[in-house]
Every structure is written in C-alpha cells, then in structure tokens.
Coordinates of C-alpha atoms in Angstrom, one line a residue:
Chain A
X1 CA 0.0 0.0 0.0
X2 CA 1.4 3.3 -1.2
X3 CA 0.2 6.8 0.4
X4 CA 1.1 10.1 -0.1
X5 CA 4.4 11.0 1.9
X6 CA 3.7 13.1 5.2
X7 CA 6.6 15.4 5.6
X8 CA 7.1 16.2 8.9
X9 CA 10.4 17.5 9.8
X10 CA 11.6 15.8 13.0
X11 CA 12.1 18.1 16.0
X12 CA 15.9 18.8 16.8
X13 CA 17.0 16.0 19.8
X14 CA 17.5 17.3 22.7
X15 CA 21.3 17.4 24.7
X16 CA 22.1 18.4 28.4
X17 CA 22.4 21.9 28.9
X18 CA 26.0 20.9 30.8
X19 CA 27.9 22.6 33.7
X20 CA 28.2 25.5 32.5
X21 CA 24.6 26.5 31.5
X22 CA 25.1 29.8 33.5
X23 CA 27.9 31.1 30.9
X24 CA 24.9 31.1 28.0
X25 CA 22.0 31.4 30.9
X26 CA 22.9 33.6 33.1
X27 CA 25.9 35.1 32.5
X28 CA 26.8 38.0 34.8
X29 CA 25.9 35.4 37.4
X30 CA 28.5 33.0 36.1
X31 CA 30.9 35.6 36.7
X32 CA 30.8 37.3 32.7
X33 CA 30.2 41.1 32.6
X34 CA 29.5 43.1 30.8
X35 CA 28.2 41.6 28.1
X36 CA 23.9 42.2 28.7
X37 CA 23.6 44.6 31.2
X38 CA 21.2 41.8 33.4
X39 CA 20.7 38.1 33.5
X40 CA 17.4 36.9 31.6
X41 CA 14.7 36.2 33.9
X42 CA 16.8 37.7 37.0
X43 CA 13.2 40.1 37.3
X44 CA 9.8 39.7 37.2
X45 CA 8.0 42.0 38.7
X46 CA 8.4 46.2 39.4
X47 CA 7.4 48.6 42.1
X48 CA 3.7 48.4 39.6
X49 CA 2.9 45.1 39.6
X50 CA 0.0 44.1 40.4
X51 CA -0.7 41.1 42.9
X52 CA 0.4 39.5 46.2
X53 CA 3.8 39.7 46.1
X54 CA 5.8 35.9 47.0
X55 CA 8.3 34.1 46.8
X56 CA 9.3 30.7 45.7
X57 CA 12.2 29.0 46.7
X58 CA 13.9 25.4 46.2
X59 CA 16.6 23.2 45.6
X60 CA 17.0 20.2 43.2
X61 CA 17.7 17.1 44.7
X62 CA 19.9 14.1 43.0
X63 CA 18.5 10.2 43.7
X64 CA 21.1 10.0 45.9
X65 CA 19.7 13.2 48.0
X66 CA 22.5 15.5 47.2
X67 CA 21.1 19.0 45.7
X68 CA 21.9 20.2 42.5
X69 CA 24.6 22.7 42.5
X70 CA 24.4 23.5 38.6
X71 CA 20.9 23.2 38.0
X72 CA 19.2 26.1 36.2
X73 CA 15.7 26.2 36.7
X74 CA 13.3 28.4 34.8
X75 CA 9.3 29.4 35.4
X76 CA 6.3 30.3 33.6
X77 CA 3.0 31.5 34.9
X78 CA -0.2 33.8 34.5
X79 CA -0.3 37.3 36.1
X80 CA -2.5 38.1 39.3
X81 CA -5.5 38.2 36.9
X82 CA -4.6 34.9 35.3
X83 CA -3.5 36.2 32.0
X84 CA -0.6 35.7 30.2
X85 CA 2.2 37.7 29.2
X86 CA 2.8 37.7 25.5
X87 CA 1.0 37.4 22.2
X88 CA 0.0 33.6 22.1
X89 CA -2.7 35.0 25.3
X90 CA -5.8 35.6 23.4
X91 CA -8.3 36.2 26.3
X92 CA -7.1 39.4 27.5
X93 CA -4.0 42.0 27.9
X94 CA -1.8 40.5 31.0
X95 CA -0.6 43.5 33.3
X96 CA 2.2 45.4 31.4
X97 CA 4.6 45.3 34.8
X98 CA 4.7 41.5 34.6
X99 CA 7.4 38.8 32.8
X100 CA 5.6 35.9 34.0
X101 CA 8.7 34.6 32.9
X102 CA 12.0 33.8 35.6
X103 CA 15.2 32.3 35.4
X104 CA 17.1 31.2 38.7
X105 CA 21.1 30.0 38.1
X106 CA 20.6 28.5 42.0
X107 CA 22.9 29.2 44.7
X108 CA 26.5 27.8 43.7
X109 CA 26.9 26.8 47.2
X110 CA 23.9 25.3 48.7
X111 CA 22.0 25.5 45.4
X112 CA 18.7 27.2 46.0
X113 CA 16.9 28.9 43.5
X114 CA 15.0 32.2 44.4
X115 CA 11.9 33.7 42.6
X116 CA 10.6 37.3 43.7
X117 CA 7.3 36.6 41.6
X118 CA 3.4 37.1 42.5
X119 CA 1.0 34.9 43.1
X120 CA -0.5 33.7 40.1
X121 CA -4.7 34.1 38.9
X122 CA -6.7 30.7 37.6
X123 CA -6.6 29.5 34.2
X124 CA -8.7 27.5 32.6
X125 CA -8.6 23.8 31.5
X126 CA -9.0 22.8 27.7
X127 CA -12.8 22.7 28.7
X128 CA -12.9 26.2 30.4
X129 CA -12.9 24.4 34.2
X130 CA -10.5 26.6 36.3
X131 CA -7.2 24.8 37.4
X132 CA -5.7 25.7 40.5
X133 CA -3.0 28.6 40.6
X134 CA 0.3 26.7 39.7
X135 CA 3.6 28.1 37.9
X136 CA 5.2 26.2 35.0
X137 CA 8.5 24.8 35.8
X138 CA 11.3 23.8 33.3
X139 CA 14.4 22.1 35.0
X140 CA 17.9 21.9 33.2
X141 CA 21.4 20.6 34.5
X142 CA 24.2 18.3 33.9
X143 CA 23.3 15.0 33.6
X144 CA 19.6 15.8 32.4
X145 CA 19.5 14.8 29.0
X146 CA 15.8 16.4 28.2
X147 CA 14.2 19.8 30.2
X148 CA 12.3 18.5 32.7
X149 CA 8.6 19.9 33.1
X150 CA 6.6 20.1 36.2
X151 CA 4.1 22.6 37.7
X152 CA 4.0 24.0 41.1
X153 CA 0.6 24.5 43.0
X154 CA 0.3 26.1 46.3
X155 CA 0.0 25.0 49.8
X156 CA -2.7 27.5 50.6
X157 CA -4.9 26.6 47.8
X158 CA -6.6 23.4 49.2
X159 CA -10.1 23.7 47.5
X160 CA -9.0 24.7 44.3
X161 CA -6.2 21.7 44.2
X162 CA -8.8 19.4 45.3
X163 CA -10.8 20.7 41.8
X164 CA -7.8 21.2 39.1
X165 CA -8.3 18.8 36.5
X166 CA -4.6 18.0 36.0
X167 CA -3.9 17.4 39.5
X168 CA -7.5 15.0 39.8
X169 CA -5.9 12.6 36.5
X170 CA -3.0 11.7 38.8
X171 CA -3.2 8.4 39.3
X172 CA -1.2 7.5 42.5
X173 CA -2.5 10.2 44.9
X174 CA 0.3 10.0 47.2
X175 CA 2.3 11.8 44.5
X176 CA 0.5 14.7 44.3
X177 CA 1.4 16.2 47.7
X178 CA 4.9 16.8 45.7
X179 CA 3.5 19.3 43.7
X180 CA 2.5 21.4 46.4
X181 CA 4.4 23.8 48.3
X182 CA 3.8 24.9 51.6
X183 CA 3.3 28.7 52.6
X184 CA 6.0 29.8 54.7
X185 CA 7.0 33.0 56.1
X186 CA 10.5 33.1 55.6
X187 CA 11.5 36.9 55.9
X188 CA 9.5 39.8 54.8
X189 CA 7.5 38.3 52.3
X190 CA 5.0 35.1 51.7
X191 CA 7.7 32.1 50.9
X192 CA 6.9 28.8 49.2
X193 CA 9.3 25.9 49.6
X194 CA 9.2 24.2 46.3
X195 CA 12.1 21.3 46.8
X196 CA 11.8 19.3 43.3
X197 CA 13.5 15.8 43.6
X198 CA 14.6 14.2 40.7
X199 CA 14.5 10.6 41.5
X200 CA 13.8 8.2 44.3
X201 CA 10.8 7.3 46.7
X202 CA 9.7 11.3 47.0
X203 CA 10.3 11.4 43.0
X204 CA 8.8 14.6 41.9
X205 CA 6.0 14.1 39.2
X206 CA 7.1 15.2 35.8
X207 CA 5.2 15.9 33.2
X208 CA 5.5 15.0 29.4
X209 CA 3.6 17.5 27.7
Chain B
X1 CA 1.8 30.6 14.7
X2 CA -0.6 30.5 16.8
X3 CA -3.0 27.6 17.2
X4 CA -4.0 24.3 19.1
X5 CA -1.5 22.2 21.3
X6 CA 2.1 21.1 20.4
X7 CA 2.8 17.5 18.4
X8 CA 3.6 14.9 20.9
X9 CA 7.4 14.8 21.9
X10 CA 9.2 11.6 20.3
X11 CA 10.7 10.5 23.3
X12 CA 12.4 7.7 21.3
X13 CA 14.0 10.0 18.9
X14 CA 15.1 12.4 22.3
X15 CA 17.9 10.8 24.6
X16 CA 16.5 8.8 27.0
X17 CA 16.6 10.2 30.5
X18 CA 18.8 7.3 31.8
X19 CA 22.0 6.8 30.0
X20 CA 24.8 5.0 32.0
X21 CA 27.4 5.8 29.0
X22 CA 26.6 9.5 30.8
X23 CA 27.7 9.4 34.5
X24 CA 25.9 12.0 35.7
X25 CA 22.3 11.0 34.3
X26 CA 22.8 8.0 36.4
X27 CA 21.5 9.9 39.6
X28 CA 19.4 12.9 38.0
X29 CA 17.0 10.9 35.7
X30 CA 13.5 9.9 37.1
X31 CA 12.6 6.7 37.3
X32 CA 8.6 6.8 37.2
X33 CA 7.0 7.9 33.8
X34 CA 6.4 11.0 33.4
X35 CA 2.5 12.2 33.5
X36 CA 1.1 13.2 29.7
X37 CA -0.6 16.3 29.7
X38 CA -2.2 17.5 26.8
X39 CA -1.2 21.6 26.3
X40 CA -3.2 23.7 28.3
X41 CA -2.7 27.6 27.9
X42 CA -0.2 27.0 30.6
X43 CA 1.6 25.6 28.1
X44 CA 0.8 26.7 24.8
X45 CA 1.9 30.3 25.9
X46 CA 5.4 31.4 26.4
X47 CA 7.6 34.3 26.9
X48 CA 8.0 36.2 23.8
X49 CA 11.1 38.6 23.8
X50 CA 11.3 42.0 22.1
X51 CA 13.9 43.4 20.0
X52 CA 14.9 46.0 22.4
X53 CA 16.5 43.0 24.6
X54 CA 19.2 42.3 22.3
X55 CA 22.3 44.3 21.8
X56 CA 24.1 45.3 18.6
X57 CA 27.1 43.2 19.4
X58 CA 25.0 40.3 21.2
X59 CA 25.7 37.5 18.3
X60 CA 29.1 38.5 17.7
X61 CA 31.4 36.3 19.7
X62 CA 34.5 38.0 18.4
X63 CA 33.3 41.5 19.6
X64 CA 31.0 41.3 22.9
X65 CA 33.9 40.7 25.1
X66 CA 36.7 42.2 23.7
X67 CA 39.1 43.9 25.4
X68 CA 41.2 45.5 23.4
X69 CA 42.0 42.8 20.8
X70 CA 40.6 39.7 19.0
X71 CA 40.0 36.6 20.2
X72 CA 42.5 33.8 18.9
X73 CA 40.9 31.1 17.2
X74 CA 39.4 29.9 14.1
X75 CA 36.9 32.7 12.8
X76 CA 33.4 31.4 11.4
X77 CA 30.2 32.4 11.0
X78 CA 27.3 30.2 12.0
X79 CA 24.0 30.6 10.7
X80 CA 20.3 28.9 10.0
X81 CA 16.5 28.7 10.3
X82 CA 14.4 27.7 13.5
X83 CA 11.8 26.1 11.8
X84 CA 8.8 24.0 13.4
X85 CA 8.2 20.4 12.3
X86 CA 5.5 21.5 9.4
X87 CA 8.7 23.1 7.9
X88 CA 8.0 27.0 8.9
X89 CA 10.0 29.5 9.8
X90 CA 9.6 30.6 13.9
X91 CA 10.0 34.5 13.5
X92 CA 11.0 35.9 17.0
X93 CA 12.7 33.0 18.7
X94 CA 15.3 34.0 21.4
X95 CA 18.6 31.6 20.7
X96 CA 20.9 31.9 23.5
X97 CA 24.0 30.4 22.8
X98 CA 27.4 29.6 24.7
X99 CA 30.5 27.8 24.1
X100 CA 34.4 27.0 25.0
X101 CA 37.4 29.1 23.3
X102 CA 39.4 27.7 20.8
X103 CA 41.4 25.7 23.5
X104 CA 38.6 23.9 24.8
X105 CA 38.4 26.4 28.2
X106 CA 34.9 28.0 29.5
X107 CA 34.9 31.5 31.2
X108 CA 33.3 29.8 34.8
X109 CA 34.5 30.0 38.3
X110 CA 34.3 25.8 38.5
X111 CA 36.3 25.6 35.0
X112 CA 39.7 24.2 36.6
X113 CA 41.1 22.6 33.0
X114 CA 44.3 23.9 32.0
X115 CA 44.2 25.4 28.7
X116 CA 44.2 29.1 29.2
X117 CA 41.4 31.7 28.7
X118 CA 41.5 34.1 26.2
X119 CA 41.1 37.5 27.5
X120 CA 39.3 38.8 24.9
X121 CA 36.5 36.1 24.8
X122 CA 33.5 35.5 26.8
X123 CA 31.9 33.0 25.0
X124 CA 28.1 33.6 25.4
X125 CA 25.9 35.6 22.8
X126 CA 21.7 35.6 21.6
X127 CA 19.9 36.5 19.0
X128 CA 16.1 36.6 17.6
X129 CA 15.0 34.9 14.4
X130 CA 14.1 37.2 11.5
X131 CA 10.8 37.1 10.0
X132 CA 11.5 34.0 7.8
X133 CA 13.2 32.4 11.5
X134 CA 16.7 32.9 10.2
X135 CA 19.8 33.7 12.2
X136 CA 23.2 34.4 12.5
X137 CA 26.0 34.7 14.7
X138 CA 29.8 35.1 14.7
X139 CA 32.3 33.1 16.9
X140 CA 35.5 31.3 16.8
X141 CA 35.3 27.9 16.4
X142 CA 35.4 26.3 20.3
X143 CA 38.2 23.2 20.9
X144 CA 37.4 20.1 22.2
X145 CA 38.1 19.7 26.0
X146 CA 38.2 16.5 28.5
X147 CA 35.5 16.2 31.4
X148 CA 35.7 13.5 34.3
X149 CA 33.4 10.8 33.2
X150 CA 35.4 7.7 31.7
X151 CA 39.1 8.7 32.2
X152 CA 39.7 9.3 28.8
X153 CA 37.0 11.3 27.9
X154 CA 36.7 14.1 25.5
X155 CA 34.1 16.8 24.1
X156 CA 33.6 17.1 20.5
X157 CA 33.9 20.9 19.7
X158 CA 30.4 21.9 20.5
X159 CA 28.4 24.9 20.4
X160 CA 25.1 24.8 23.3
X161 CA 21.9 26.8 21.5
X162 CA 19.2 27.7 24.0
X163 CA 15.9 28.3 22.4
X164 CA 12.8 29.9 23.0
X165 CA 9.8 29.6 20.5
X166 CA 6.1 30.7 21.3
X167 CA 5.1 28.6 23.6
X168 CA 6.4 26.8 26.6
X169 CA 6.1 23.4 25.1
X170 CA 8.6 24.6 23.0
X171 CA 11.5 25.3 24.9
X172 CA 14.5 23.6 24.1
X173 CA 18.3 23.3 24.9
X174 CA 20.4 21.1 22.6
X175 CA 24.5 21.3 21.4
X176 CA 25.6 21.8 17.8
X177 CA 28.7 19.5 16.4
X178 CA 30.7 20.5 13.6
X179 CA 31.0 18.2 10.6
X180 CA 33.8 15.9 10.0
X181 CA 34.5 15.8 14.3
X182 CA 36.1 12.4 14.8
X183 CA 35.1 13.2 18.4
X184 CA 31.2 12.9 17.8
X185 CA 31.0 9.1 17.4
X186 CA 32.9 8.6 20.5
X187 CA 31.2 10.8 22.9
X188 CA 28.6 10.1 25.6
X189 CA 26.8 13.0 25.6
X190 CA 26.1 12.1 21.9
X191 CA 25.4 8.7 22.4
X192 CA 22.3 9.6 24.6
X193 CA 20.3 10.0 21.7
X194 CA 19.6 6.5 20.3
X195 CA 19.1 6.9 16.6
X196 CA 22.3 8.0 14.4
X197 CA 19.9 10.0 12.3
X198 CA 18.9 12.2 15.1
X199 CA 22.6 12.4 15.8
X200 CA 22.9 13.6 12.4
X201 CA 20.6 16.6 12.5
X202 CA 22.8 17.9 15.5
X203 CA 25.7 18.1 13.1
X204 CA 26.4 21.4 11.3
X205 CA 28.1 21.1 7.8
X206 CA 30.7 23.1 6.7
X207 CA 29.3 26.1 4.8
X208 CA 31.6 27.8 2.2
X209 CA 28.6 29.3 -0.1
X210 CA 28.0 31.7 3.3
X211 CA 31.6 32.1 4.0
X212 CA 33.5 35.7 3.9
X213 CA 36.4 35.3 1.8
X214 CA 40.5 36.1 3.4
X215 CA 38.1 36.4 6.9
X216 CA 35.5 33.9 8.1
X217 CA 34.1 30.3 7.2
X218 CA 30.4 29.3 7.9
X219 CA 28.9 26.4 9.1
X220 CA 25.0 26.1 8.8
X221 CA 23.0 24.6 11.7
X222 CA 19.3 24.6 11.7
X223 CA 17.0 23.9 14.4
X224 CA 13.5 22.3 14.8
X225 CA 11.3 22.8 17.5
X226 CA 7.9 21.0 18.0
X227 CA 4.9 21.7 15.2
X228 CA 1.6 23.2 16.5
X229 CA -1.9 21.7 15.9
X230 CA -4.6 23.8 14.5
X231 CA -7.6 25.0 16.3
X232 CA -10.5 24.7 13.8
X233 CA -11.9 21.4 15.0
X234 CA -11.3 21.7 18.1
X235 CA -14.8 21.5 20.2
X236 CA -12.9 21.9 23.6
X237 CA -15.2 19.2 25.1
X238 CA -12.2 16.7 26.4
X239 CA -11.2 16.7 30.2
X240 CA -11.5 14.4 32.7

C-alpha cells in the first residue's frame, strides 16, 4: 500500500544543557560582565505590579539526596489576573509590569533557587474548568539529558487543588502532595518551599507534555 | 503561529533520561513515567522577547567581550533557520548560545582545565529569528576539551543553542557538532540520543557558499522545534 508522503520534519533531539549553562544562561551570574547589562529572567516583577507579592524557593535534589549545584531552573505562569504575558494570550491583555517569565542559576553553594514573583490568577482547563494557581517549571542541569517539566501549586490553595483537572488525572494520589508547596514565612515576604527531587521514593511528578 | 497544542514529543528520537554511558544522568534521571498532559494555555503560551533586549554586538562572539583585541581562534560564522516540524520559519525565537574558546576552556569559576582563557573572549551571545526564522552569529570555532566521566573522555567541539519559541512546550536546549569531528561518534553526551539519524541533525556542515572570503568560514545549523496543531476542530469538550 502506497500513500502520499507526510513530511514532517523531526524536532531537533534534545542534549544536556551541561555545567556550564550559567555562561549562556545567566551570564553575569556566572561571573561574565559586561556583556547584557542583566541576566534573563533575573526580574519579574516592578514597584507596579500588580498582585500578592511571594516568593518561591527550592533546591533540586539528586537520587542519591545531594542538591543540584548546577541546575538552572526556569518558570512560567499567568499574572494576578490569570493572564498571560505575550502574544500567544488571546483572552485578554496581562498587566504590562509583569514577565511571567523567571530564570534562577541557584545558589552555587547550597543551590537554592529564588523567585521574587506574584502569586498567580486561575486558568482554565482545555474545557474552560479553572485549574488551581500553579507556575510552570522547566528544569535543566548536567546529567539531564531532556528539560524536565513540572508545575507548582500552592499550599494555601486546598479547595482549588482538590478541583484542578490536572492534579485529579494523577493516578497515584500520594504523589500529588509533591507538587504542592507549603506557605511559609521566611523573611518579609510570603515564601513557598518548592524542593523538586529528581528521583527516588519522593520522586517529583514530571510531566510530558 | 498560533493555534492548538504542540505535536507529541518523540521521546524515542530524544535521549532517554537514563543513559549510563553519561555518568551524571545515572542519579538525576527519574525513574517513574512522566504524566502526559495535553497543552493547556499553561503551556501553549510562552515568553516572547522584544527586540529592544538584544544588543548590537549580542551575536558577535568575536566583539562582545573584547578587550582590546581579538579573540584567537578559528573565525566562522554560523547561521540557519528555527523552523517547526510542518517546515516553517519561527520568526522571534530568542537563541541563546554559549561555548568553549578555541582551547577547549569555559569562562566559569568551576572551569579548573588547564588550557588558558582568552582574555578577549566570553563566549556567550543571543539573538532573535528574523521574520523568515533565520539567524546568524559570529564566533571562533570552540576546541574540544576533557570532562571526568570515563578517564579518557573528550568533548567534541560543540556549540550549546538555547531556544525559546512561542510557547512553553517549546523550549528547548540542545549542542551543535561541527562536521567531520572524529570526536562525535565517540562521545557520551552524543550517544544519549539513540538513533544515528537524530545524531545527524545535531551536526552542522561546513558552509563555504555563506563564508567571507580572506576572513571567516560558515557552518549552517538549523534547528526544529515542535509543530503546532490547528484549532478549527477543536470543540474543547475533552477533560476528565
């Protein structure tokens, strides 16, 4: 049997981003000056944005329960309104004096990431049901051959994690808990401990999406 | 450009996440399967850059960290399309791109090999697509270097492309190999990706229609990211 051909390219295969991510990623945190005058991602919000303003910290944690002192870990998520930033957001005009994106090169000594975000509106599911507030997670790092995807929902959200459709499809429910960070006050502002671990018994769920 | 939900990731045609022949993946690669989640706009949407981020000397290796001379090495232009599996163009895709000099030697505090850096080169630069999703960018041609995993281990000279396209989905880090490398077939980093075609697309030839004669050669190195389903039929009626 004989078809027409379907020509699809094939998308470009994947590599580790290395040890020295931070030199491409983040590179006046790697120790390069002077070449962009600040790190991608480095800030998110400004003195006019509007929402509750958080933070969300973490480290990455090997299978053998040592964190991650090269990982870069990167974030995605809605404004206070639940809108996002950029032109692919067809329901509405996210708030001007929001990134919605971040980038965190972790500490190069104990390895924890920092985000100085805000806390993120509902979007909807593919059938207009609200999910939970969460933030879009992308994890890179030497010995990760592929960017790892997760999400991150929050501690103080319990009724609308109990109803988010993606968190309800998880099939072993004892997993979900590692999705969910706690709401701590750590400091001067609302803190949530988001400790992602890669492998192991408190494996963090990944998502292939 | 803008539509429906990414094509499904071919994890076969991806490296794996565990890959012994790569040390390091041994401990960092999860062991349960990861949860499929069709796009949702948490996905489909990305961060867009602007042309106002990017500097006039941000894809030109030889000039963004000069200091007062040139950097020694091999001059060469490298240059392509980021195009998406249905064979466009991605207009507006951030590259990020980073490398060693031509001795094999990063600019990072944890860099401890011996070959010596070159004080006139950083060796990070970025750039957005054009309108048609082309680029370019101009660097010295990075040496291979040794790493601890077997004892005998080397790099092939390698360039690492970071790359935003619109949506989330879409981001992608992956290293570019110049052609004719004896190093490529021997490397673990390489050998994560199972299929030697996929190898292959990783694998920039050598360009001399694009090079600048007495100055620079070119290599060309294009890149795919994920294709995009259209909307038209789609009722929005699935969920769980």
């Amino acid at each position: 049997m004989m078809a027409q051909p379907l020509a699809y390219l094939k998308e470009s295969p994947s590599q580790t981003a290395g040890p020295y991510v931070h030199i491409g990623c983040t590179p006046n945190y790697s120790g390069i000056e002077g070449v962009y005058a600040e790190d991608l991602g480095a800030r998110m919000v400004d003195a006019e944005t509007q929402g509750e303003r958080i933070r969300i910290v973490g480290r990455v944690f090997d299978g053998v329960g040592t964190a991650l002192k090269d990982a870069l870990v990167e974030i995605w998520q809605a404004d206070a309104q639940g809108l996002y930033p950029g032109p692919s957001e067809t329901r509405g005009t996210a708030d001007p004096h929001f990134s919605g994106f971040g980038r965190s090169p972790g500490d190069m000594t104990t390895g924890e990431f920092v985000f100085e975000t805000i806390k993120p509106g509902k979007v909807p599911f593919k059938d207009g049901r609200p999910q939970a507030p969460h933030v879009t997670v992308w994890i890179v790092a030497r010995g990760i051959n592929l960017g790892l995807h997760t999400r991150m929902y929050f501690g103080d959200e319990e009724a609308a994690n109990a109803a988010d459709p993606v968190l309800a499809r998880i099939e072993h429910r004892a997993r979900v808990q590692t999705l969910i960070a706690p709401r701590t006050q750590e400091g001067d502002v609302p803190t949530y401990r988001f400790d992602i671990h890669l492998q192991g018994e408190n494996e963090t769920i990944f998502f292939d999406i | 450009m803008s539509g429906g939900s990414f094509f499904q990731r071919d994890r076969n045609w991806h490296p794996a996440a565990y890959t012994p022949g790569y040390k390091t993946s041994v401990t960092r690669s999860p062991q349960k399967a990861p949860i499929s989640l069709d796009n949702t706009v948490s996905e489909m949407t990305g961060p867009v850059f602007g042309h106002d981020l990017i500097g006039e000397t941000d894809n030109d290796l030889l000039r963004n960290f000069a200091h007062g001379g040139e950097p020694i090495g091999q001059r060469i232009i490298v240059h392509g399309r980021v195009l998406d599996e249905t064979g466009r163009g991605v207009p507006g895709a951030l590259l990020e791109f980073w490398q060693a000099n031509a001795g094999g030697r990063y600019r990072h505090k944890k860099e401890t090999y011996l070959a010596p850096l070159d004080p006139n080169f950083g060796g990070c630069g970025r750039t957005l697509t054009d309108a048609d999703g082309s680029y370019r960018l101009r660097t010295i041609k990075p040496g291979a270097y040794p790493w601890p995993n077997g004892v005998n281990d080397w790099r092939p000279a390698h360039i690492h492309f970071s790359v935003f396209g619109h949506g989330f989905a879409q981001r992608l880090i992956t290293q570019m190999y110049f052609e004719g490398d004896p190093l490529i077939w021997r490397c673990p980093i390489v050998a994560t990706i199972p299929d030697r075609a996929a190898v292959e697309r990783l694998i920039a030839p050598l360009d001399m229609n694009n090079a600048v004669p007495m100055d620079s050669r070119a290599y060309r190195f294009d890149i795919v990211l994920r294709g995009r389903r259209s909307t038209l039929f789609e009722n929005r009626t699935e969920g769980n």
